[in-house]
C-alpha positions as protocol buffer text, in pm:
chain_id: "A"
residue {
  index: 1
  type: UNK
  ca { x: 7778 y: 1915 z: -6783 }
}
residue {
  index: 2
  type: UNK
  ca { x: 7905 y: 1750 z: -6477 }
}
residue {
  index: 3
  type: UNK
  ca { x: 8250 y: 1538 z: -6407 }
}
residue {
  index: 4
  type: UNK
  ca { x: 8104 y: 1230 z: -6306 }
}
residue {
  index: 5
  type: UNK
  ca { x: 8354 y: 903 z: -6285 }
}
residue {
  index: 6
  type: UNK
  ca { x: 8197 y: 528 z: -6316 }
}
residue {
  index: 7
  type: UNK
  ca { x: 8407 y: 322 z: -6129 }
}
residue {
  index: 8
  type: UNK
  ca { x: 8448 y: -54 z: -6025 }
}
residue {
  index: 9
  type: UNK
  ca { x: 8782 y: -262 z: -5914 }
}
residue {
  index: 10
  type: UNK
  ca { x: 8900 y: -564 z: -5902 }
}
residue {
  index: 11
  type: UNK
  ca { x: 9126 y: -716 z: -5664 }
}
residue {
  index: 12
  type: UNK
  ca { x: 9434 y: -965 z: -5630 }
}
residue {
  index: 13
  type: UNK
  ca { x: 9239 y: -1177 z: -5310 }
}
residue {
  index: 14
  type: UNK
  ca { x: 8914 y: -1216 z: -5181 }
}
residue {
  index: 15
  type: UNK
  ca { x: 8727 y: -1258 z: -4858 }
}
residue {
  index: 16
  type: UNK
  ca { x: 8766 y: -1645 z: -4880 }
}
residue {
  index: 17
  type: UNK
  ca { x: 9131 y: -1644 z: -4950 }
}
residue {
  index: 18
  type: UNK
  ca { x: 9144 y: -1447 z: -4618 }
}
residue {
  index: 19
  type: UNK
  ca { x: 8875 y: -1623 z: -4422 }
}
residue {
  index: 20
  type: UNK
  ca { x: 8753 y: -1315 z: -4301 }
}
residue {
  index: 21
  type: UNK
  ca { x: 8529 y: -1034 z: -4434 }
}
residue {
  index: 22
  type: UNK
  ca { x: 8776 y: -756 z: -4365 }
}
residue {
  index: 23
  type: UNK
  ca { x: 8825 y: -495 z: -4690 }
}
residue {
  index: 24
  type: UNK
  ca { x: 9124 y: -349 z: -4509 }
}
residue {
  index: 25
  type: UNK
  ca { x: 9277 y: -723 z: -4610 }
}
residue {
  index: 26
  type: UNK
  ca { x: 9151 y: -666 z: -5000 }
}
residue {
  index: 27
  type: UNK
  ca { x: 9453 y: -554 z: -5187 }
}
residue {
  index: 28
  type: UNK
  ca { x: 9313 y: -400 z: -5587 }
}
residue {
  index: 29
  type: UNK
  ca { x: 9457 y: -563 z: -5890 }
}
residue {
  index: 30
  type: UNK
  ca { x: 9257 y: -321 z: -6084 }
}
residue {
  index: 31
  type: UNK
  ca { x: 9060 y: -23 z: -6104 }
}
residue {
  index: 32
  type: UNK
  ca { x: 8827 y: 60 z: -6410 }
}
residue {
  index: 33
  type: UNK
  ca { x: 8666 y: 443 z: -6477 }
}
residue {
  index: 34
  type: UNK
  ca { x: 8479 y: 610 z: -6740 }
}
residue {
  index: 35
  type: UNK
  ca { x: 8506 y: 968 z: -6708 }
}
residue {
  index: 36
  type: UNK
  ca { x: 8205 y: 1213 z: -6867 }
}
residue {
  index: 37
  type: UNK
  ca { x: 8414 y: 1474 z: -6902 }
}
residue {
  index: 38
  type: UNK
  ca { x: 8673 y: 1342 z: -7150 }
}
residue {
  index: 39
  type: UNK
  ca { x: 8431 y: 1028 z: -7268 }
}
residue {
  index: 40
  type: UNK
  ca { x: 8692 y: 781 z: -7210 }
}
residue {
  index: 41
  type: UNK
  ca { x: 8730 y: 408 z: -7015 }
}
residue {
  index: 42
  type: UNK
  ca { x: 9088 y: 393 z: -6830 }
}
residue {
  index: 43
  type: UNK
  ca { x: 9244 y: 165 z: -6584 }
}
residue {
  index: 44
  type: UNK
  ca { x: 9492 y: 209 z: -6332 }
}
residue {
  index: 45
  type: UNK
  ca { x: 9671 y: -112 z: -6190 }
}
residue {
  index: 46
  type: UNK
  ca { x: 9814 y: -115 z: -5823 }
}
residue {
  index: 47
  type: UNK
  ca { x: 10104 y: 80 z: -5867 }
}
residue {
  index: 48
  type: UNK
  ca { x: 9913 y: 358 z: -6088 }
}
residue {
  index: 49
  type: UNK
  ca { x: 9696 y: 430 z: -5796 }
}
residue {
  index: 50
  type: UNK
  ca { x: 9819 y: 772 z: -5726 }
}
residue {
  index: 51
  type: UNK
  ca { x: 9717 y: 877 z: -6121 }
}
residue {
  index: 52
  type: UNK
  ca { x: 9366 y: 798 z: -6015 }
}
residue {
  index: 53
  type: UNK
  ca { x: 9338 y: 1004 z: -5718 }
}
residue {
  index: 54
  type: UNK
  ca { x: 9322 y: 1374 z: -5885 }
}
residue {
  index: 55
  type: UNK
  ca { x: 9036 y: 1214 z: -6144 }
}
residue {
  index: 56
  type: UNK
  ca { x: 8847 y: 1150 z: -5813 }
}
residue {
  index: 57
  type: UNK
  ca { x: 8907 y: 1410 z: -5644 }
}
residue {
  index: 58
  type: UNK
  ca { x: 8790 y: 1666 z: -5947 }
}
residue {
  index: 59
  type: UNK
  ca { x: 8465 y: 1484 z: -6011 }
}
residue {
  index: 60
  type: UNK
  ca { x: 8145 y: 1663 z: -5882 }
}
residue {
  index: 61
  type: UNK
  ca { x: 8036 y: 1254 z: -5878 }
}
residue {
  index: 62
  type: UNK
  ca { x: 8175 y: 923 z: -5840 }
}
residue {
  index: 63
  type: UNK
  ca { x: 7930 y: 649 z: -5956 }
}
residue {
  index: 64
  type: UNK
  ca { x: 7935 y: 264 z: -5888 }
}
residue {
  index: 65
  type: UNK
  ca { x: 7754 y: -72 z: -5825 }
}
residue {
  index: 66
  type: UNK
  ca { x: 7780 y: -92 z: -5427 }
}
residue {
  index: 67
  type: UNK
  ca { x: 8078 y: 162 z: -5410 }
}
residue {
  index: 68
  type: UNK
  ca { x: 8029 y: 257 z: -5090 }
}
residue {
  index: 69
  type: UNK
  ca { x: 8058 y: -57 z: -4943 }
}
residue {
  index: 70
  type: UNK
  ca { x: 8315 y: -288 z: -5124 }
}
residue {
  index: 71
  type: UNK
  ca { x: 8520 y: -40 z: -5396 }
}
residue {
  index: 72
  type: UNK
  ca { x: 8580 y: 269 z: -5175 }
}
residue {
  index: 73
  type: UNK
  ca { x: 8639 y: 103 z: -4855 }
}
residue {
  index: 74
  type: UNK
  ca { x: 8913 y: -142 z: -5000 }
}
residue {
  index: 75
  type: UNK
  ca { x: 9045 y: 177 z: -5237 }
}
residue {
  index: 76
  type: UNK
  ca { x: 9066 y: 385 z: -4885 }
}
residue {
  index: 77
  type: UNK
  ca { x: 9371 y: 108 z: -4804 }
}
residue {
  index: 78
  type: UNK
  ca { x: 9582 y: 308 z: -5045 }
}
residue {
  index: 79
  type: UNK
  ca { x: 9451 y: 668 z: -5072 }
}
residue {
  index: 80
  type: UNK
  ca { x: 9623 y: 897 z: -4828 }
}
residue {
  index: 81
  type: UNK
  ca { x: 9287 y: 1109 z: -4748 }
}
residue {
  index: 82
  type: UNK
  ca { x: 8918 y: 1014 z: -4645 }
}
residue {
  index: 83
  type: UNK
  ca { x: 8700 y: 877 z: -4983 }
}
residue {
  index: 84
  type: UNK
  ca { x: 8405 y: 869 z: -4778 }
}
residue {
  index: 85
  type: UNK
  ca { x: 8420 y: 1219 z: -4846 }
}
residue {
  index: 86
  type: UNK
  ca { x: 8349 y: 1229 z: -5234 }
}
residue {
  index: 87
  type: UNK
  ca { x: 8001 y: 1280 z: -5349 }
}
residue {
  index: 88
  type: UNK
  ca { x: 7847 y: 943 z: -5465 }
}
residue {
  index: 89
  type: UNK
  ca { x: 7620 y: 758 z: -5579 }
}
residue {
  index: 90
  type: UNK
  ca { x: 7582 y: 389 z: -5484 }
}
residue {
  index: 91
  type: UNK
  ca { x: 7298 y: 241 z: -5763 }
}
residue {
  index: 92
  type: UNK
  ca { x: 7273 y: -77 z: -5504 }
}
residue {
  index: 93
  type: UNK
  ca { x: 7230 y: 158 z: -5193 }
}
residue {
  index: 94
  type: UNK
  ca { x: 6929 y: 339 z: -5425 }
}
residue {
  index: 95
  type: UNK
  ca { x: 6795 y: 54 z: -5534 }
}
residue {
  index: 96
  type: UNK
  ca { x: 6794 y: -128 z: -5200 }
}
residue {
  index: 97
  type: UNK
  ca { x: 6623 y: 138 z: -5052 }
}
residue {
  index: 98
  type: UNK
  ca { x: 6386 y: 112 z: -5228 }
}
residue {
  index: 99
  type: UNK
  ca { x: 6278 y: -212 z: -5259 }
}
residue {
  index: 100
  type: UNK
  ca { x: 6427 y: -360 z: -4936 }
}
residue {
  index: 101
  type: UNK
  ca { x: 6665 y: -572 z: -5059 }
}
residue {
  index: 102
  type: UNK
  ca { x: 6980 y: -639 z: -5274 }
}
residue {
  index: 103
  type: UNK
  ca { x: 6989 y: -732 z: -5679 }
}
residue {
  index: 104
  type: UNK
  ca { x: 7332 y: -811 z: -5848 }
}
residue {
  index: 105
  type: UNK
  ca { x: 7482 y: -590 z: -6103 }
}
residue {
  index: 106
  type: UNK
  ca { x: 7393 y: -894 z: -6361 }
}
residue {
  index: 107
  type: UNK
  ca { x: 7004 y: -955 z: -6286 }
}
residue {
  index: 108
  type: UNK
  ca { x: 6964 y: -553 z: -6267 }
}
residue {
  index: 109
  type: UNK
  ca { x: 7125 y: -517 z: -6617 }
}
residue {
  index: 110
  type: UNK
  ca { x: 6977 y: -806 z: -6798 }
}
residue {
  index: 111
  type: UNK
  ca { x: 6597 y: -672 z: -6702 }
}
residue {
  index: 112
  type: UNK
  ca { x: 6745 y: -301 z: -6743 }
}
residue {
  index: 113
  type: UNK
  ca { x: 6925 y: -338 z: -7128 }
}
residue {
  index: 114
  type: UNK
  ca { x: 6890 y: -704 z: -7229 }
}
residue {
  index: 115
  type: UNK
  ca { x: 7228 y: -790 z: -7140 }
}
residue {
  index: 116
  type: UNK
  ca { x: 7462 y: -836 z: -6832 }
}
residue {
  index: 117
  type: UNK
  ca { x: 7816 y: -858 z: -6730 }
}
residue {
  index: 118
  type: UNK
  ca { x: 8092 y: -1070 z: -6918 }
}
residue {
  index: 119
  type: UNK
  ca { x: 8173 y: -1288 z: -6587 }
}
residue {
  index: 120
  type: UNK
  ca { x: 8226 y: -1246 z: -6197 }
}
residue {
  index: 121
  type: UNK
  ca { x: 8452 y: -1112 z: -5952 }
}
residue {
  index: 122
  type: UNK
  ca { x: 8632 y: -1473 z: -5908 }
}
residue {
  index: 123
  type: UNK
  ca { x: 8730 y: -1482 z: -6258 }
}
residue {
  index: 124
  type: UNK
  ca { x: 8898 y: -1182 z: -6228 }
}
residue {
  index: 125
  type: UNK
  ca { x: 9063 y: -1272 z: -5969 }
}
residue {
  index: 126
  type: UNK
  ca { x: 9148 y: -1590 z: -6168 }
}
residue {
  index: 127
  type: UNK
  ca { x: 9305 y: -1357 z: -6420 }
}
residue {
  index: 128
  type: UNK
  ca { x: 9505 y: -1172 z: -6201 }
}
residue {
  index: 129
  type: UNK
  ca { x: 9669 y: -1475 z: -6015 }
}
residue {
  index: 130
  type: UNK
  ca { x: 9781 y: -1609 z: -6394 }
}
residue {
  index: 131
  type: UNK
  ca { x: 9915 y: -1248 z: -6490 }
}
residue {
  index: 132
  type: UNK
  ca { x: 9629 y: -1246 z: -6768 }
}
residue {
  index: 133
  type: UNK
  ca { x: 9628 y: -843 z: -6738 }
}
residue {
  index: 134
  type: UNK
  ca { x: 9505 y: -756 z: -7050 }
}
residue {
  index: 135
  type: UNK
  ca { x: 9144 y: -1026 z: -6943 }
}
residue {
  index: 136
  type: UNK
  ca { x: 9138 y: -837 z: -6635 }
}
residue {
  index: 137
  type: UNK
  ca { x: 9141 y: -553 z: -6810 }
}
residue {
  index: 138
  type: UNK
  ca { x: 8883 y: -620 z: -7058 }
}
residue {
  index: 139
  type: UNK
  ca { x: 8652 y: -715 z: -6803 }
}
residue {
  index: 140
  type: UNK
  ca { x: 8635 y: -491 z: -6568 }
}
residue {
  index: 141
  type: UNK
  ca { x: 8596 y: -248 z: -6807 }
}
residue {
  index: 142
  type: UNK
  ca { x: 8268 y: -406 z: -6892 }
}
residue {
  index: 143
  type: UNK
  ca { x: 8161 y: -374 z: -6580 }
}
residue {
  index: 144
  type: UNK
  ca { x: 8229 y: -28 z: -6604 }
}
residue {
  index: 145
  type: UNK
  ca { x: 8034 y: 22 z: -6904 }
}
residue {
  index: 146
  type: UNK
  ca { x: 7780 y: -161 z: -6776 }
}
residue {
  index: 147
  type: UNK
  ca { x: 7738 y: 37 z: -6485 }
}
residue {
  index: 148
  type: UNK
  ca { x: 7743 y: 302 z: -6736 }
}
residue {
  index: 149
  type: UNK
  ca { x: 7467 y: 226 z: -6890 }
}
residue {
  index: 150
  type: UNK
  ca { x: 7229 y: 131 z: -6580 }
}
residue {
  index: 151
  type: UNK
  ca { x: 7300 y: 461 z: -6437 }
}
residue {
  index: 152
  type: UNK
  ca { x: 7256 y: 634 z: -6765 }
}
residue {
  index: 153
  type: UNK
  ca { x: 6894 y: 434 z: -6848 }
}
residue {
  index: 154
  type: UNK
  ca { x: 6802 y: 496 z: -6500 }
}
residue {
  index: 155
  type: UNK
  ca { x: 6878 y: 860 z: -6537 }
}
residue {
  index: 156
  type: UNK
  ca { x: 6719 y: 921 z: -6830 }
}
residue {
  index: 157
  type: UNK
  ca { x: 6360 y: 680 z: -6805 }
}
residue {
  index: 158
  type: UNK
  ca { x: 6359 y: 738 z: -6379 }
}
residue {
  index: 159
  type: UNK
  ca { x: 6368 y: 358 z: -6313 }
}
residue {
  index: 160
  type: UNK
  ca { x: 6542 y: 64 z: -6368 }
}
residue {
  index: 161
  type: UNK
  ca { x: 6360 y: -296 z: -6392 }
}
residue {
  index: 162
  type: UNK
  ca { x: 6436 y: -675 z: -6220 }
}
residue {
  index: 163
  type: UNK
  ca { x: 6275 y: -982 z: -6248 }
}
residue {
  index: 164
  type: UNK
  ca { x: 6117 y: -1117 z: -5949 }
}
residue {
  index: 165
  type: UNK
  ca { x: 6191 y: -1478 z: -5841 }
}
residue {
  index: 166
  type: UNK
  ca { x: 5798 y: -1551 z: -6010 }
}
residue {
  index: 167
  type: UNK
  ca { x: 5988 y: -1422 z: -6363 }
}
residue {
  index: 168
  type: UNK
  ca { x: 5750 y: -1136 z: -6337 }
}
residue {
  index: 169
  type: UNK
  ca { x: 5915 y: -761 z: -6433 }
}
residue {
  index: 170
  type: UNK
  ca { x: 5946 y: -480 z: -6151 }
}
residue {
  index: 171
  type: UNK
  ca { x: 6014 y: -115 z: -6269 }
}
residue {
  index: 172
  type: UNK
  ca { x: 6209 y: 27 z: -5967 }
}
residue {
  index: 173
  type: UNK
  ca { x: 6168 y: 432 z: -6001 }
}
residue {
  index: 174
  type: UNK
  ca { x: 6550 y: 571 z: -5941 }
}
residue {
  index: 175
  type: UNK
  ca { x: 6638 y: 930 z: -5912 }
}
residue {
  index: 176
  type: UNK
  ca { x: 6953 y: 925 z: -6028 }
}
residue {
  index: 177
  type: UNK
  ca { x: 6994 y: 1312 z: -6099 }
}
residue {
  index: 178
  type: UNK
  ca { x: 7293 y: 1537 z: -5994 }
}
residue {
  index: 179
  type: UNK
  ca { x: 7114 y: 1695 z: -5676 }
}
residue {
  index: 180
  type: UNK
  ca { x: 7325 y: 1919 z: -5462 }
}
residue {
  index: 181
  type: UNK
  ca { x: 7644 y: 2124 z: -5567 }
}
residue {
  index: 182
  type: UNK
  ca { x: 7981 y: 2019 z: -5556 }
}
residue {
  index: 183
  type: UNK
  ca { x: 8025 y: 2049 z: -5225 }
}
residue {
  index: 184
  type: UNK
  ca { x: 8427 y: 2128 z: -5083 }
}
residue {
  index: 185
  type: UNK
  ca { x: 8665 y: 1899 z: -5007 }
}
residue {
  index: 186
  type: UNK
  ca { x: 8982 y: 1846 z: -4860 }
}
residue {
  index: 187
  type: UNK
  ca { x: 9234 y: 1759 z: -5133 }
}
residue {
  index: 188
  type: UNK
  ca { x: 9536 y: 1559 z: -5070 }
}
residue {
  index: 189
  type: UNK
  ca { x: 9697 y: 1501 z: -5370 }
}
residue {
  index: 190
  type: UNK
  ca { x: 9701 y: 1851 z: -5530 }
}
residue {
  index: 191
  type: UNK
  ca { x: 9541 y: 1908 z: -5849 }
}
């Protein structure tokens, strides 16, 4: 069975705070994971960081809701080697290839399972701000799970479903199988 690791973070500021859309600006608050291996949700606050790095680094997959372009690039700010070098897979890049265009995490779930997230990123951000770690916490572990559980429906049926802006249902087929070996990488941070 493959070592794959769901992640999503959350972070202390956001784009608006800095009035520019620069991820090497973001700083993380927060970073949720489930990993197959040992069927378990953690979290890692700022300063636990380095403890995350080895889970990475041993997956044969990370998985996330637009990981390559929001929770990898603003991780890479802290992480002392290249995590555009990990084998991933984006469910947002997937699904916007194939239909053109880009669905929340929310709207994809709610058609998907019948239910969605517990908030957005602002409230956790909110939490953050008023030291409410143990909120933060809690949600973006939901997130987490419910990535989870997109990827794993998508896996196992081959699609994943949205409504339309006409309320009408649209089955999205997904590959979301393990396709290539574990291909080598260049560890920094020992195993």
């Amino acid at each position: 069975m493959p070592k794959e690791v769901v992640l999503d973070i959350e972070t202390q500021n956001t784009y608006q705070d800095l009035g520019v859309r620069d991820h090497r600006q973001l700083k993380v608050s927060l970073v949720g994971i489930y990993a197959s291996d040992r069927d378990e949700y953690q979290s890692f606050l700022e300063p636990e960081l380095p403890r995350l790095w080895p889970i990475l680094e041993q997956a044969d997959r990370v998985i996330g809701y637009n990981i390559k372009h929001f929770d990898l690039p603003v991780l890479a700010n802290y992480y002392p080697g290249d995590l555009s070098r990990l084998p991933c897979l984006d469910i947002l890049e997937e699904i916007e290839r194939k239909i053109g265009f880009r669905i929340k995490l929310d709207d994809l779930a709610r058609a998907t399972l019948g239910r969605g997230k517990s908030g957005n990123g602002l409230q956790a951000v909110e939490f953050w701000r008023k030291g409410e770690l143990e909120k933060l916490r809690a949600y973006c572990l939901q997130d987490v799970r419910v990535t989870k559980e997109v990827y794993e429906h998508g896996l196992a049926a081959g699609q994943v479903v949205y409504m339309d802006r006409l309320g009408r249902r649209n089955e999205i087929p997904v590959d979301f199988s393990l396709k290539t070996n574990r291909r080598a990488l260049n560890l920094t941070m020992g195993l």
